[in-house]
Structures are given as C-alpha cells and as structure tokens.
Tab-separated table of C-alpha atoms in Angstrom:
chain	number	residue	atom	x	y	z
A	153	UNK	CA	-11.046	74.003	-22.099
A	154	UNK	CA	-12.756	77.158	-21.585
A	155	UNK	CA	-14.714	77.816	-18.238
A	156	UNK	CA	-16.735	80.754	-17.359
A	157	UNK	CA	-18.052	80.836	-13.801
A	158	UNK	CA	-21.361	82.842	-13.862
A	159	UNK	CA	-19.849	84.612	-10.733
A	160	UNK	CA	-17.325	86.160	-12.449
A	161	UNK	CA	-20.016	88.154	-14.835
A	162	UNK	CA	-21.813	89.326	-11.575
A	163	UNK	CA	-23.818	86.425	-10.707
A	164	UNK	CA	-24.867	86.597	-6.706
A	165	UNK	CA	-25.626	83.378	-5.284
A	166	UNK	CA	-28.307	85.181	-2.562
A	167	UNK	CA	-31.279	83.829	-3.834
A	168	UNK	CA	-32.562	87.513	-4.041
A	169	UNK	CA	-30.506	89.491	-7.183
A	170	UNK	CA	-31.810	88.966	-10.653
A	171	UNK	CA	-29.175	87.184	-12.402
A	172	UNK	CA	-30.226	86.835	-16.241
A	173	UNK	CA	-27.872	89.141	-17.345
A	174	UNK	CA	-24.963	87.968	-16.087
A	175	UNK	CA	-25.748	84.381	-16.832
A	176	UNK	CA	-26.645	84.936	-20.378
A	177	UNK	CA	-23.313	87.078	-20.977
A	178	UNK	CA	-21.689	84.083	-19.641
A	179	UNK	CA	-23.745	81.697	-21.703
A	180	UNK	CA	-22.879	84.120	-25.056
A	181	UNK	CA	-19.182	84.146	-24.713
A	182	UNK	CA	-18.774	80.765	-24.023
A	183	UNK	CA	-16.800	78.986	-26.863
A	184	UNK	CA	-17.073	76.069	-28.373
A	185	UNK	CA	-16.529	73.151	-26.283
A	186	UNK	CA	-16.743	75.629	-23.244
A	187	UNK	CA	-18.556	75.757	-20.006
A	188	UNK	CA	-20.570	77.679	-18.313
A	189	UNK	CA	-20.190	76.718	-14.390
A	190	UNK	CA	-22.629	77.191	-11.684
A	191	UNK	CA	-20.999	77.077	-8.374
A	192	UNK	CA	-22.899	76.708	-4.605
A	193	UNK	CA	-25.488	79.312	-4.175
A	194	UNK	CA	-29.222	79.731	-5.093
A	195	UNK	CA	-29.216	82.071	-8.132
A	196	UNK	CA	-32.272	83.690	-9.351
A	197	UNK	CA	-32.745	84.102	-12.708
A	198	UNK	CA	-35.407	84.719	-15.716
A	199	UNK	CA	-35.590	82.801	-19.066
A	200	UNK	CA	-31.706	81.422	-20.248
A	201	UNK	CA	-31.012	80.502	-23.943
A	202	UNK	CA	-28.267	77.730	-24.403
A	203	UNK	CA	-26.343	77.607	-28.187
A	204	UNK	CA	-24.696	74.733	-29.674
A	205	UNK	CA	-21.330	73.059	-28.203
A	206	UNK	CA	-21.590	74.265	-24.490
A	207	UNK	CA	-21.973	72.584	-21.003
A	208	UNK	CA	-24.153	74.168	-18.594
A	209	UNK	CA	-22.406	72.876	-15.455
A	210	UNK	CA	-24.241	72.842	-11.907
A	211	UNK	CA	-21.918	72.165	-9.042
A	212	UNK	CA	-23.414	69.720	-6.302
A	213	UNK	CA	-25.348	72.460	-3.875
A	214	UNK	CA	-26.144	74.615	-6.876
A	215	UNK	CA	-29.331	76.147	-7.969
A	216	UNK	CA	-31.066	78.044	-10.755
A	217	UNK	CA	-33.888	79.255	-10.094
A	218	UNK	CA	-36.640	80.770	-11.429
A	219	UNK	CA	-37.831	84.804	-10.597
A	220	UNK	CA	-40.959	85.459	-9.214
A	221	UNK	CA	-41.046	88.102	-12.059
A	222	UNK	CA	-42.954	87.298	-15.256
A	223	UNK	CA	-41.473	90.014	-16.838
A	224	UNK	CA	-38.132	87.525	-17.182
A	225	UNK	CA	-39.616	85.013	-18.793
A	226	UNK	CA	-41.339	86.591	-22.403
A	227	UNK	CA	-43.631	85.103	-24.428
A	228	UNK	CA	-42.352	83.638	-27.350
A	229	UNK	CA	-43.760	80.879	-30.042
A	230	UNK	CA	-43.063	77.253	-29.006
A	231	UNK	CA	-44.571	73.933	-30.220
A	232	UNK	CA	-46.878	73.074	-27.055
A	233	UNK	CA	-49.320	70.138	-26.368
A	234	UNK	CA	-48.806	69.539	-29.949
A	235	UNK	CA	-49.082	72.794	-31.783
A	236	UNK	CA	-47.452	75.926	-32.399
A	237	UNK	CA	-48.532	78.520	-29.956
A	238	UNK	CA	-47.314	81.836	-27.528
A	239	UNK	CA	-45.796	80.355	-24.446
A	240	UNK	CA	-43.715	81.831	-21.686
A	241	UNK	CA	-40.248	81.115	-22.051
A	242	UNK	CA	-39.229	78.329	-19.850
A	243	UNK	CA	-35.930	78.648	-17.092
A	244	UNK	CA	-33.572	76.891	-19.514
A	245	UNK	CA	-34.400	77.001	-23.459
A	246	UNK	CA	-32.977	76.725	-26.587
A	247	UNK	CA	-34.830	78.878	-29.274
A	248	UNK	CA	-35.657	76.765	-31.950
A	249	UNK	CA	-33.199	77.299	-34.335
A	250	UNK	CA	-30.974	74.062	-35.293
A	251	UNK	CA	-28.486	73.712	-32.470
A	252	UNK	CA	-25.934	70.680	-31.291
A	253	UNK	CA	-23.682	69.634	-28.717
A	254	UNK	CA	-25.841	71.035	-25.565
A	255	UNK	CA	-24.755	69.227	-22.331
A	256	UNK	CA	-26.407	70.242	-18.895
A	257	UNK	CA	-24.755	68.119	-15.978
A	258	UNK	CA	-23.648	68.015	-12.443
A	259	UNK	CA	-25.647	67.686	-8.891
A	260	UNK	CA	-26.996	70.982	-9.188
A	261	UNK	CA	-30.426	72.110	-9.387
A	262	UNK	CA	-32.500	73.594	-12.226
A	263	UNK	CA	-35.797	75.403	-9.779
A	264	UNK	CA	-38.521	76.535	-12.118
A	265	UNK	CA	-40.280	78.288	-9.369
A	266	UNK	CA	-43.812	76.575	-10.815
A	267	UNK	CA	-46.309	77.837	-8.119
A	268	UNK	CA	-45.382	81.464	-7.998
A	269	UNK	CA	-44.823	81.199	-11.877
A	270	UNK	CA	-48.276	79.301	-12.118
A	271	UNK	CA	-49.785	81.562	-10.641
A	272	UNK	CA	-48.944	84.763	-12.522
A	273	UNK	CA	-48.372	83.422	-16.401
A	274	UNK	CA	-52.417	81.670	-15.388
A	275	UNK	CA	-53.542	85.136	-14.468
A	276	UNK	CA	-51.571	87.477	-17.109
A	277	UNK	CA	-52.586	84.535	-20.120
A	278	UNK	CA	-50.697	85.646	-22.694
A	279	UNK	CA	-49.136	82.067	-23.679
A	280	UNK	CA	-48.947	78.919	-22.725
A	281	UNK	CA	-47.225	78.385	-19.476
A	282	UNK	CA	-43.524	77.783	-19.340
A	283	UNK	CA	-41.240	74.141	-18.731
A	284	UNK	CA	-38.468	74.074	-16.236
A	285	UNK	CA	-36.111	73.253	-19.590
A	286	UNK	CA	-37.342	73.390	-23.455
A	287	UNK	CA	-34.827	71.910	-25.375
A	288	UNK	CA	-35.908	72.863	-29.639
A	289	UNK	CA	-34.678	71.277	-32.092
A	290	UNK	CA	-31.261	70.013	-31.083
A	291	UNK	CA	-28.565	67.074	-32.171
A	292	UNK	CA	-26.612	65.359	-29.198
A	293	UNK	CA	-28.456	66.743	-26.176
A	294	UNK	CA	-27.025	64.894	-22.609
A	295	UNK	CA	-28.403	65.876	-19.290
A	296	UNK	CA	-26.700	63.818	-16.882
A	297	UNK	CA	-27.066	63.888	-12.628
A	298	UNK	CA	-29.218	67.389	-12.325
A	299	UNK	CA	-32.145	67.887	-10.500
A	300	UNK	CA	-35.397	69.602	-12.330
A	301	UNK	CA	-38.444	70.625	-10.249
A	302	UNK	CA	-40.923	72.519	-9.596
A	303	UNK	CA	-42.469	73.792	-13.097
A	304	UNK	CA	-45.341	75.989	-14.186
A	305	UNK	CA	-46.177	73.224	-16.384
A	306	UNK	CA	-43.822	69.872	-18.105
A	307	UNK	CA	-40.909	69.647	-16.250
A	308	UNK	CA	-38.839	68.497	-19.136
A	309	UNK	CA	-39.711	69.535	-22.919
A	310	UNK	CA	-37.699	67.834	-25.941
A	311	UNK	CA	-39.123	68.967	-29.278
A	312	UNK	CA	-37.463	67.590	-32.411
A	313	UNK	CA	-34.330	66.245	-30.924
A	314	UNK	CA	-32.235	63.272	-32.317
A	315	UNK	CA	-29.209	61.741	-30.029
A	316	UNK	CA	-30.401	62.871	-26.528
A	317	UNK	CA	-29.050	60.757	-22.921
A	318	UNK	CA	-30.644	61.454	-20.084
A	319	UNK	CA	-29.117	59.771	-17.252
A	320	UNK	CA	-29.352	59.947	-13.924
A	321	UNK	CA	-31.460	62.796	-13.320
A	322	UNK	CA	-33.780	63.881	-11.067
A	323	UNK	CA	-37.675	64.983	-12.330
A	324	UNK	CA	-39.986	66.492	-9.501
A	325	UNK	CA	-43.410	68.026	-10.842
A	326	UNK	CA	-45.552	66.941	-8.244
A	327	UNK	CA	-43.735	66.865	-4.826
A	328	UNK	CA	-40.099	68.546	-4.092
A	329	UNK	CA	-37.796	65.876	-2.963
A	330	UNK	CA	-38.447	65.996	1.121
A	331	UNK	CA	-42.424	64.491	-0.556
A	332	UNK	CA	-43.907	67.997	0.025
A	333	UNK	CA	-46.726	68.588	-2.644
A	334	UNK	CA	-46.035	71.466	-4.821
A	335	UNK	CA	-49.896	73.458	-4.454
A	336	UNK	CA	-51.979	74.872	-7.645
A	337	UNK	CA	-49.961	73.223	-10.392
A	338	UNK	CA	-51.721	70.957	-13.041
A	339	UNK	CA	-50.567	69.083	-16.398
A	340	UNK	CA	-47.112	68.883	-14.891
A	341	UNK	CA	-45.454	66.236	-16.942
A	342	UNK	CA	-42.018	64.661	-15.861
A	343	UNK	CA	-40.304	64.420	-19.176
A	344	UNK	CA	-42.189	64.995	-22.597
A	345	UNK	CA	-40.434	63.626	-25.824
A	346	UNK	CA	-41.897	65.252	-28.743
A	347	UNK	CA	-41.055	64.314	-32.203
A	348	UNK	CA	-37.611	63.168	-31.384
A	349	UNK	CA	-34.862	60.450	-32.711
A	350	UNK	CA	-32.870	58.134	-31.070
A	351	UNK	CA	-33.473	59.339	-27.162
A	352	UNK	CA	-32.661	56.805	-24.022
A	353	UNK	CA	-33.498	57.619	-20.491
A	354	UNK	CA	-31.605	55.792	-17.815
A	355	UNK	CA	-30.871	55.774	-14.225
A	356	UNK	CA	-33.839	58.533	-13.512
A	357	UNK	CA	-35.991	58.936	-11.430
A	358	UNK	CA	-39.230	60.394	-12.013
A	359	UNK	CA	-42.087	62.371	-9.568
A	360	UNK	CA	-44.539	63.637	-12.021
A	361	UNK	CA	-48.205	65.399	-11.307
A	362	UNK	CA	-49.190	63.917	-14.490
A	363	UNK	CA	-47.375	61.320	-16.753
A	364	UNK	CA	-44.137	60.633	-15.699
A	365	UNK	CA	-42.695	60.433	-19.453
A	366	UNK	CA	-44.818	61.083	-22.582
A	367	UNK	CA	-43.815	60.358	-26.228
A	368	UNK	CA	-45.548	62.373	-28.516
A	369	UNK	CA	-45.369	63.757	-32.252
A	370	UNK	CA	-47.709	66.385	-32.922
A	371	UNK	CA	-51.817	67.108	-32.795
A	372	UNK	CA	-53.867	66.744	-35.586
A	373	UNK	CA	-53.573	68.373	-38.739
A	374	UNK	CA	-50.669	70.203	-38.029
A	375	UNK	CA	-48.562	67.444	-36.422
A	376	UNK	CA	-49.884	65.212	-39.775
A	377	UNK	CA	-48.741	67.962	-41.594
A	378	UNK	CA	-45.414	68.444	-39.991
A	379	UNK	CA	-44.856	64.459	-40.069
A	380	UNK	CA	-42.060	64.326	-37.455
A	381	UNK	CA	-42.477	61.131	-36.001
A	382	UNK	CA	-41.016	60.239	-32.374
A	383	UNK	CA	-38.930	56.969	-33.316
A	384	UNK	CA	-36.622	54.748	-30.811
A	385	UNK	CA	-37.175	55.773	-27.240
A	386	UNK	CA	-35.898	53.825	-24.666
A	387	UNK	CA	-36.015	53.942	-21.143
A	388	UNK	CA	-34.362	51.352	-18.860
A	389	UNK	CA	-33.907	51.029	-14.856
A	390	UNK	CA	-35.615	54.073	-13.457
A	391	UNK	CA	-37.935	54.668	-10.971
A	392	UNK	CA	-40.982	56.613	-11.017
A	393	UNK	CA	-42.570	57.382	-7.955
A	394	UNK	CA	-45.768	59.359	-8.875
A	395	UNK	CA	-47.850	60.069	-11.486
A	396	UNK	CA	-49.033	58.338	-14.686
A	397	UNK	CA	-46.116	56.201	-15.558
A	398	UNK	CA	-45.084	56.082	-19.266
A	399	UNK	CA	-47.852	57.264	-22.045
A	400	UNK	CA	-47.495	57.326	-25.339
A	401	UNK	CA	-50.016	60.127	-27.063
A	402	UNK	CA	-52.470	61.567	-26.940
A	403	UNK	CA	-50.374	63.904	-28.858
A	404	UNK	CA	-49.240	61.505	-31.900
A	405	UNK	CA	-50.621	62.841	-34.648
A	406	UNK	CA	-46.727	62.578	-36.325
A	407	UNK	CA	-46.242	59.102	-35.180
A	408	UNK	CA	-44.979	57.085	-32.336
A	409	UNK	CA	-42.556	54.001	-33.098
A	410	UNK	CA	-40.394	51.658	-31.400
A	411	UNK	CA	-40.430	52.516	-27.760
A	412	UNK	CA	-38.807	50.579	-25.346
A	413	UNK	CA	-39.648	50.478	-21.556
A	414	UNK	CA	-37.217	48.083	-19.661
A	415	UNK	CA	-36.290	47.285	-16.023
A	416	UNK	CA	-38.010	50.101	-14.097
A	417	UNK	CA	-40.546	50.364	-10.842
A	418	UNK	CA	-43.274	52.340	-10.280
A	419	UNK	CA	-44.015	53.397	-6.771
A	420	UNK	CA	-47.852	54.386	-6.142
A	421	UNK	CA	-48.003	55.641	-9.631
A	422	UNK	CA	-51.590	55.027	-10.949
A	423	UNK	CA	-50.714	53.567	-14.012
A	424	UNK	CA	-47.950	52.016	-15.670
A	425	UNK	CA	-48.343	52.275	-19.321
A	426	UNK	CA	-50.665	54.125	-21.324
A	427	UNK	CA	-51.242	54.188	-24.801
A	428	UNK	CA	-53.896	57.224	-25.827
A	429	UNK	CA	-54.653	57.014	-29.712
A	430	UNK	CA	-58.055	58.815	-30.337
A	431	UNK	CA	-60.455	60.139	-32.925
A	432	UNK	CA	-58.968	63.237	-34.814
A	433	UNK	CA	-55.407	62.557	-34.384
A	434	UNK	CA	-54.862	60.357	-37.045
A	435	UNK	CA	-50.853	58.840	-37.403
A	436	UNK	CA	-49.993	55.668	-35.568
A	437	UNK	CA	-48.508	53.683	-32.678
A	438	UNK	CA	-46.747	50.747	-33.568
A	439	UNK	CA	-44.146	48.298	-31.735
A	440	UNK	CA	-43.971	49.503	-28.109
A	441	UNK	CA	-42.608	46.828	-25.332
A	442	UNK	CA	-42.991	47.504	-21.402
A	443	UNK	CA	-40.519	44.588	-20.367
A	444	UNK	CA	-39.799	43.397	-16.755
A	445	UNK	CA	-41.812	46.248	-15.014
A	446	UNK	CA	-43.379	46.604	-11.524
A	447	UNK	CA	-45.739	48.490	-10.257
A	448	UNK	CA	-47.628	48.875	-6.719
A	449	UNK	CA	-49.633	51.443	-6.216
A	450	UNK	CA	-51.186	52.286	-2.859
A	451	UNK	CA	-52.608	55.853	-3.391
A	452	UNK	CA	-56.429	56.666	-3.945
A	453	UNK	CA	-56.032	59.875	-4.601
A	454	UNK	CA	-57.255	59.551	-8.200
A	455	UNK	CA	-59.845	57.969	-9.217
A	456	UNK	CA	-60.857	56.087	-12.662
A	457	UNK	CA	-62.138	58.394	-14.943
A	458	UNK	CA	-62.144	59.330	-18.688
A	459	UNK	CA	-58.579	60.709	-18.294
A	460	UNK	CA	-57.479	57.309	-16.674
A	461	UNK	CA	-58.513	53.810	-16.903
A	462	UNK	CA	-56.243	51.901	-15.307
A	463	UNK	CA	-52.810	50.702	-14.289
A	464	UNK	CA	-52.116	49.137	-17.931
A	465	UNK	CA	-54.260	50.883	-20.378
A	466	UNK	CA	-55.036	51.524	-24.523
A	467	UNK	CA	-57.438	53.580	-24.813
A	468	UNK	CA	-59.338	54.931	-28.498
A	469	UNK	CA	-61.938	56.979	-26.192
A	470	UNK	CA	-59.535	59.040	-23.747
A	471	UNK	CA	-61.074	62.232	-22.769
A	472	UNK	CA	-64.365	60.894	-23.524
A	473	UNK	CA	-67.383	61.311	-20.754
A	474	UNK	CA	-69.581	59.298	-23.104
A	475	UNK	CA	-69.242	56.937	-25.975
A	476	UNK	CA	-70.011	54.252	-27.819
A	477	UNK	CA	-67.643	51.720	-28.910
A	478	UNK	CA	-69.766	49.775	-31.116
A	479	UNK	CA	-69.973	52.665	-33.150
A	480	UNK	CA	-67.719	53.029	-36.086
A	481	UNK	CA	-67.303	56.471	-37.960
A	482	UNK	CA	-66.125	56.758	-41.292
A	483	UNK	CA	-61.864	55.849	-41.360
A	484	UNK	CA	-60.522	59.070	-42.886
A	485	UNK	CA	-56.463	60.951	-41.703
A	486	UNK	CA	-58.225	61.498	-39.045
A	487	UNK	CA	-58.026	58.123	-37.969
A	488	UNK	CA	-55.400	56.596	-35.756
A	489	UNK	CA	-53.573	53.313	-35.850
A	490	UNK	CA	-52.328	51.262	-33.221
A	491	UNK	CA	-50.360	48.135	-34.346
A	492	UNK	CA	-48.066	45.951	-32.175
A	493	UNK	CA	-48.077	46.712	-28.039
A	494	UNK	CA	-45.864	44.168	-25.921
A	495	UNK	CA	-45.946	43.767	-22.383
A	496	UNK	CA	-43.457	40.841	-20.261
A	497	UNK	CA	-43.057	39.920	-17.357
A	498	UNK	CA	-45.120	42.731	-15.673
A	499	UNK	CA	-46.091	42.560	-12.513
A	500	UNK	CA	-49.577	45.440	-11.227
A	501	UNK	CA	-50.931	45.784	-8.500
A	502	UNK	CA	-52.634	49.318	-7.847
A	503	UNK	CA	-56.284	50.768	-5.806
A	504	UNK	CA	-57.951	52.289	-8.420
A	505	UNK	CA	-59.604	51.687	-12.268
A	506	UNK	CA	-58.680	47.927	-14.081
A	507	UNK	CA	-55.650	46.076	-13.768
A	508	UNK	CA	-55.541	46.171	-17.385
A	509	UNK	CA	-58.100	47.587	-19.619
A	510	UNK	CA	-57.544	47.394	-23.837
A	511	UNK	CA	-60.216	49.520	-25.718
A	512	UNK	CA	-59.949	50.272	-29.300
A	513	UNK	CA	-62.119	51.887	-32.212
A	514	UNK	CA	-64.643	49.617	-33.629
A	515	UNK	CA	-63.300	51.517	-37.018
A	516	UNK	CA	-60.118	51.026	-36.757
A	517	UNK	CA	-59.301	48.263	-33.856
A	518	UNK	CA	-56.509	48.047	-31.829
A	519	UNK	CA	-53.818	44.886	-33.634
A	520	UNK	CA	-51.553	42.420	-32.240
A	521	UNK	CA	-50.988	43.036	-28.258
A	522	UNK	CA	-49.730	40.707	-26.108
A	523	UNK	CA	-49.308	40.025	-22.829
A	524	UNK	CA	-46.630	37.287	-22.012
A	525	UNK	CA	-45.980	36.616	-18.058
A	526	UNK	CA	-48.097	39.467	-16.813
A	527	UNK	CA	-49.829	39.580	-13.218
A	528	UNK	CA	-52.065	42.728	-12.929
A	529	UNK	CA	-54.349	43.402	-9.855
A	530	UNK	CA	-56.489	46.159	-9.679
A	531	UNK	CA	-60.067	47.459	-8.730
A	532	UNK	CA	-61.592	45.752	-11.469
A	533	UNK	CA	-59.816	43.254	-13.587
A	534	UNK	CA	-59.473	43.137	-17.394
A	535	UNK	CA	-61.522	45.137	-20.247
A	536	UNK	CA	-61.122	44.399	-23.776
A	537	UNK	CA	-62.958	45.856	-26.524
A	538	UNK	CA	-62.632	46.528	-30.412
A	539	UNK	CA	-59.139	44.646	-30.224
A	540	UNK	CA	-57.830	42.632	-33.249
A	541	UNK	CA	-55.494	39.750	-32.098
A	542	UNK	CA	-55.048	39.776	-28.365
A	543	UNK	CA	-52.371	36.999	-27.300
A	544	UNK	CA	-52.259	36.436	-23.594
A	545	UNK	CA	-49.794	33.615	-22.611
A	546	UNK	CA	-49.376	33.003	-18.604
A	547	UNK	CA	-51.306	35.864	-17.823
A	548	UNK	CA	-53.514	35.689	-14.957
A	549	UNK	CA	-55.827	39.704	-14.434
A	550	UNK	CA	-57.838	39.756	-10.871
A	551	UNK	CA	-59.910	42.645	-9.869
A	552	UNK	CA	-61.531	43.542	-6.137
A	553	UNK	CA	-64.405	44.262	-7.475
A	554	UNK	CA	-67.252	43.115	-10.775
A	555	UNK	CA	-66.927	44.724	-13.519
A	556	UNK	CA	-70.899	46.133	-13.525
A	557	UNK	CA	-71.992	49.551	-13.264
A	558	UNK	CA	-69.714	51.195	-11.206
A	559	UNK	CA	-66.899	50.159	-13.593
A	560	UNK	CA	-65.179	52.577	-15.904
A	561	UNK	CA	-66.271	52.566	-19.335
C-alpha cells in the first residue's frame, strides 16, 4: 500500500511554515488505496482538497492546522445553512464533485484555527465562513479516532453523503479539550448532516457552541427544489458535553426521515432533542426516536428564548419573538410536516426553559408523539400546543417554576 508522508514533500512540523503546498502535492499523487500520513508536529496549513480512495492519516500527537492567513483559504461556492452560496474554503474539503472512498483517521488533530479565522473571513465578508472539514458529495466517507476543533463556524459539514461512520471522534466548537472557551465564535455546530444517506455516529463525543449534531436537507425553495432528503441517521453511545444536543432542522426543507438517537448522555447541554419545522420551509419530519437518553444540565448560561425552548423541544415558531399559535395561515409548499417523534426511557433534568415543551402549527399540527418512560425536570414543566395525538405513557414532567408570564412562549 502506498504511503506518502507529508514530510517527505517539504512539510515542517514547526507550527510556523505554510504547508499547503506540500500537503496537497502529497494529497495529488496519492494512489488509489494510498495514504497520505501526518506524523508528530503542528503543521500549518491553508484550505486541503481530498479525492476519492485515499486515507488522510494523523499520527497520535499530530496536528493540522489552520493559517492565520485568509489568503489560504479562497472563497469558493458551497451549499451553506441550506443554500448555495460563496464561502471560505474550510481546512479539509472535498470540492463537490462526486467522490468515494475518503477515510480520515488516527489520534491526530484537525485545528481550524476558528478565532483568528473568525475574525478575518467576518471582517473581509466575502463568503460564508469556513468548517474545520466539508465533506461534498461523497460515497463511503469514515472518520474514525481524530480530533476536530476550533472552527470559524460548523465544526463538521457532510453535504450529500451516503455510507459515512463516524466513530470515535472528537468535536470541540465551543471549548478546546483542557474546557477553555474558544472567544468570538458563534453558530459553531458540532457535526451538521445535510442531505445525506445511510450515516451512523458512534463512540463520539461532542462539545458544540451550538447544536451538537444537526440533520438537515435544504432551505426553502431551493432545498424543495433540490429534494435531497437526509434519510437513516443514527447515533448511538456518545456523549455530548455542551451545546444544543441533537436538532433536527430548521434547515429541512428536503426532508428529514428515520433518525435514530440511542444510548448517549448529555452533560450540561441545554437541550436534548430539538425538532425545528417552521413556516416557509415546507418538506417534513417524520419517524425520529431519542431512546434511553440522559441529560443533566447545570449551566445557566443560556437562557429560554425564541432560539430555545427547552431541554426536549418541537417547535413550529423557532426564531419567532412574537406569534400566535391559534392562528392558521393558508397550508401551501411552504408548509412543513411533522409526523411520528418517539422519545423512551429519557431521563431531563436541566436550569433553564421547559422540561419538555411540544408546539406545533395550528395549520398544520404536529402528529403522533409519544413519550413512553420519560422523566423531564426543568424550569417550567410541560407545553403542548397545536399537537395531533400526543401519547404519554409513565411519563411524569415537573417544573420549578408556573408556567405564567415569565414562561417562554
């Protein structure tokens, strides 16, 4: 098997030479079925673009990461927060066209360099900012043991992907692993799966400024149009230890089915499952389980608010300030569906917003959610509104305090 060590193309593991070049040559005359090893050393380096049937390997006490030049990371056209747009290239990429057999492994570590990058790509704004890894559109993806951190924006983007195993790795958007807070970075995402097939996440853990995982498919009428859906997603025994937990939407204007969220904790993450289906987007949500999940959540930091209801939350109104949802508008594309949301044997209990809070639109309500075994705690208890066949069955929702005016809508 064919292995190219990046040092042997003039890669300096000093943390201070610009190493694209010499990475990328590796990366472009690796064969098929080759590798492309990263030994000890921090190496800096600008945007790199994987191909098909390669392993990007990252020996323990490795480390990629990102120059403080945005001249090394150009702006090219990426599906972003559900559209086609400009966006800075991210630290690893693919480039869209239809690639395969991508593996990135080992106990190295992939350093976006997010709050220098941040910084400059905010001020420059000529795209979108960058990920720490945009994989696009790619068959039999595996990341297995590596360490991702510290990006300008998501940590981890998968955009039309089928066959992808993530397992065992490492996700820190929000604090580097010694629980220092990155400073000035927002919308960091953990891991974003976007229009994608057949993906499981296992043995992770996950550190996210903002959700911890997201399954999406698209915004409006461009990700109706595009009609990608993000189908059979599964994540089992992880741990998430800041953040938002696991959403599905807001972006899933493509649609969102069978997702499958087994076995994990959540350590003062402020919620544990969120399902965001609003106005405008139109496509659906249907059959998503949380099964056998904890979470405890200890940290006030954020408060309940239009973004966030709650530790266990559907919400039809998400971004709202104001609404009414007795209210119906007319049912058009534009409308979403939700259909089918299963929760066992959870167990909340968090500071801030409702232990669980289920609001749909009074055009299109909210069908068939149960709860089965769940114990949720939380400032207030339970909301439910504009929901069309709620089971509970041994479900028992406290809250510290009523739910009267101070309450989140």
């Amino acid at each position: 098997m064919q292995r190219l060590n990046i040092a042997d193309f003039g890669a300096v593991p000093d943390g201070g030479m610009v190493c694209t070049k010499a990475i990328q040559r590796a990366i472009d005359l690796c064969g098929r079925g080759g590798i492309v090893y990263v030994p000890k050393g921090e190496f800096v380096t600008g945007a790199l673009f994987l191909k098909s049937d390669m392993t990007l390997l990252l020996e323990e006490g490795a480390r990629l990461k990102g120059s403080g030049d945005i001249r090394d990371f150009p702006v090219v056209g990426c599906p972003f927060e559900g559209l086609m747009q400009l966006c800075y290239a991210s630290l690893i990429n693919t480039n869209g066209a239809p690639c395969e057999n991508i593996t990135i492994e080992g106990k190295g570590v992939l350093d976006a360099n997010g709050v220098e990058l941040f910084a400059l790509e905010m001020e420059e704004n000529k795209g979108k900012r960058g990920r720490a890894v945009c994989i696009w559109n790619a068959k039999n993806v595996t990341l297995r043991d590596v360490t991702i951190r510290q990006s300008p924006a998501w940590c981890l983007h998968l955009i039309y992907c089928n066959n992808v195993l993530l397992d065992g790795i490492s996700v820190h958007s929000k604090y580097d692993e010694n629980g220092e807070k990155y400073q000035g970075i927002f919308n960091g995402d953990g891991i974003d799966v976007d229009s994608c097939r057949d993906v499981l996440i296992r043995n992770s853990l996950i550190a996210s400024q903002d959700d911890c995982i997201a399954v999406k498919s698209g915004r409006d009428a461009e990700g109706r149009r595009i009609g990608l859906p993000s189908i059979n997603v599964t994540v089992e025994n992880c741990v998430f230890k800041s953040g938002f937990g696991v959403a599905v939407g807001s972006e899933m204007s493509g649609g969102v089915r069978d997702v499958f969220v087994r076995n994990c904790t959540f350590e003062n993450t402020f919620s544990l499952a969120s399902i965001k289906a609003v106005r405008g987007r139109g496509g659906y949500i249907r059959n998503i389980h949380f099964e056998n999940c904890t979470l405890v959540n200890a940290d006030k930091e954020v408060k309940a608010t239009k973004w966030f209801r709650g530790a266990i939350y559907a919400d039809g109104f998400y971004g709202e300030e104001e609404f009414d949802w007795d209210a119906p508008v007319k049912v058009d594309e534009t409308t979403p569906e939700v259909d089918g949301i299963y929760f066992k044997n959870i167990t909340v209990d968090t500071q801030e917003g409702y232990g669980v809070y289920l609001c749909g639109l009074p055009e299109m309500p909210y069908r068939n959610i149960f709860l089965e075994n769940v114990k949720a705690s939380g400032e207030y208890g339970m909301e439910t509104k504009n929901i069309q066949n709620l089971q509970s069955v041994d479900t028992q929702v406290s809250g510290r305090k009523s739910q009267g005016e101070n309450a989140v809508k």
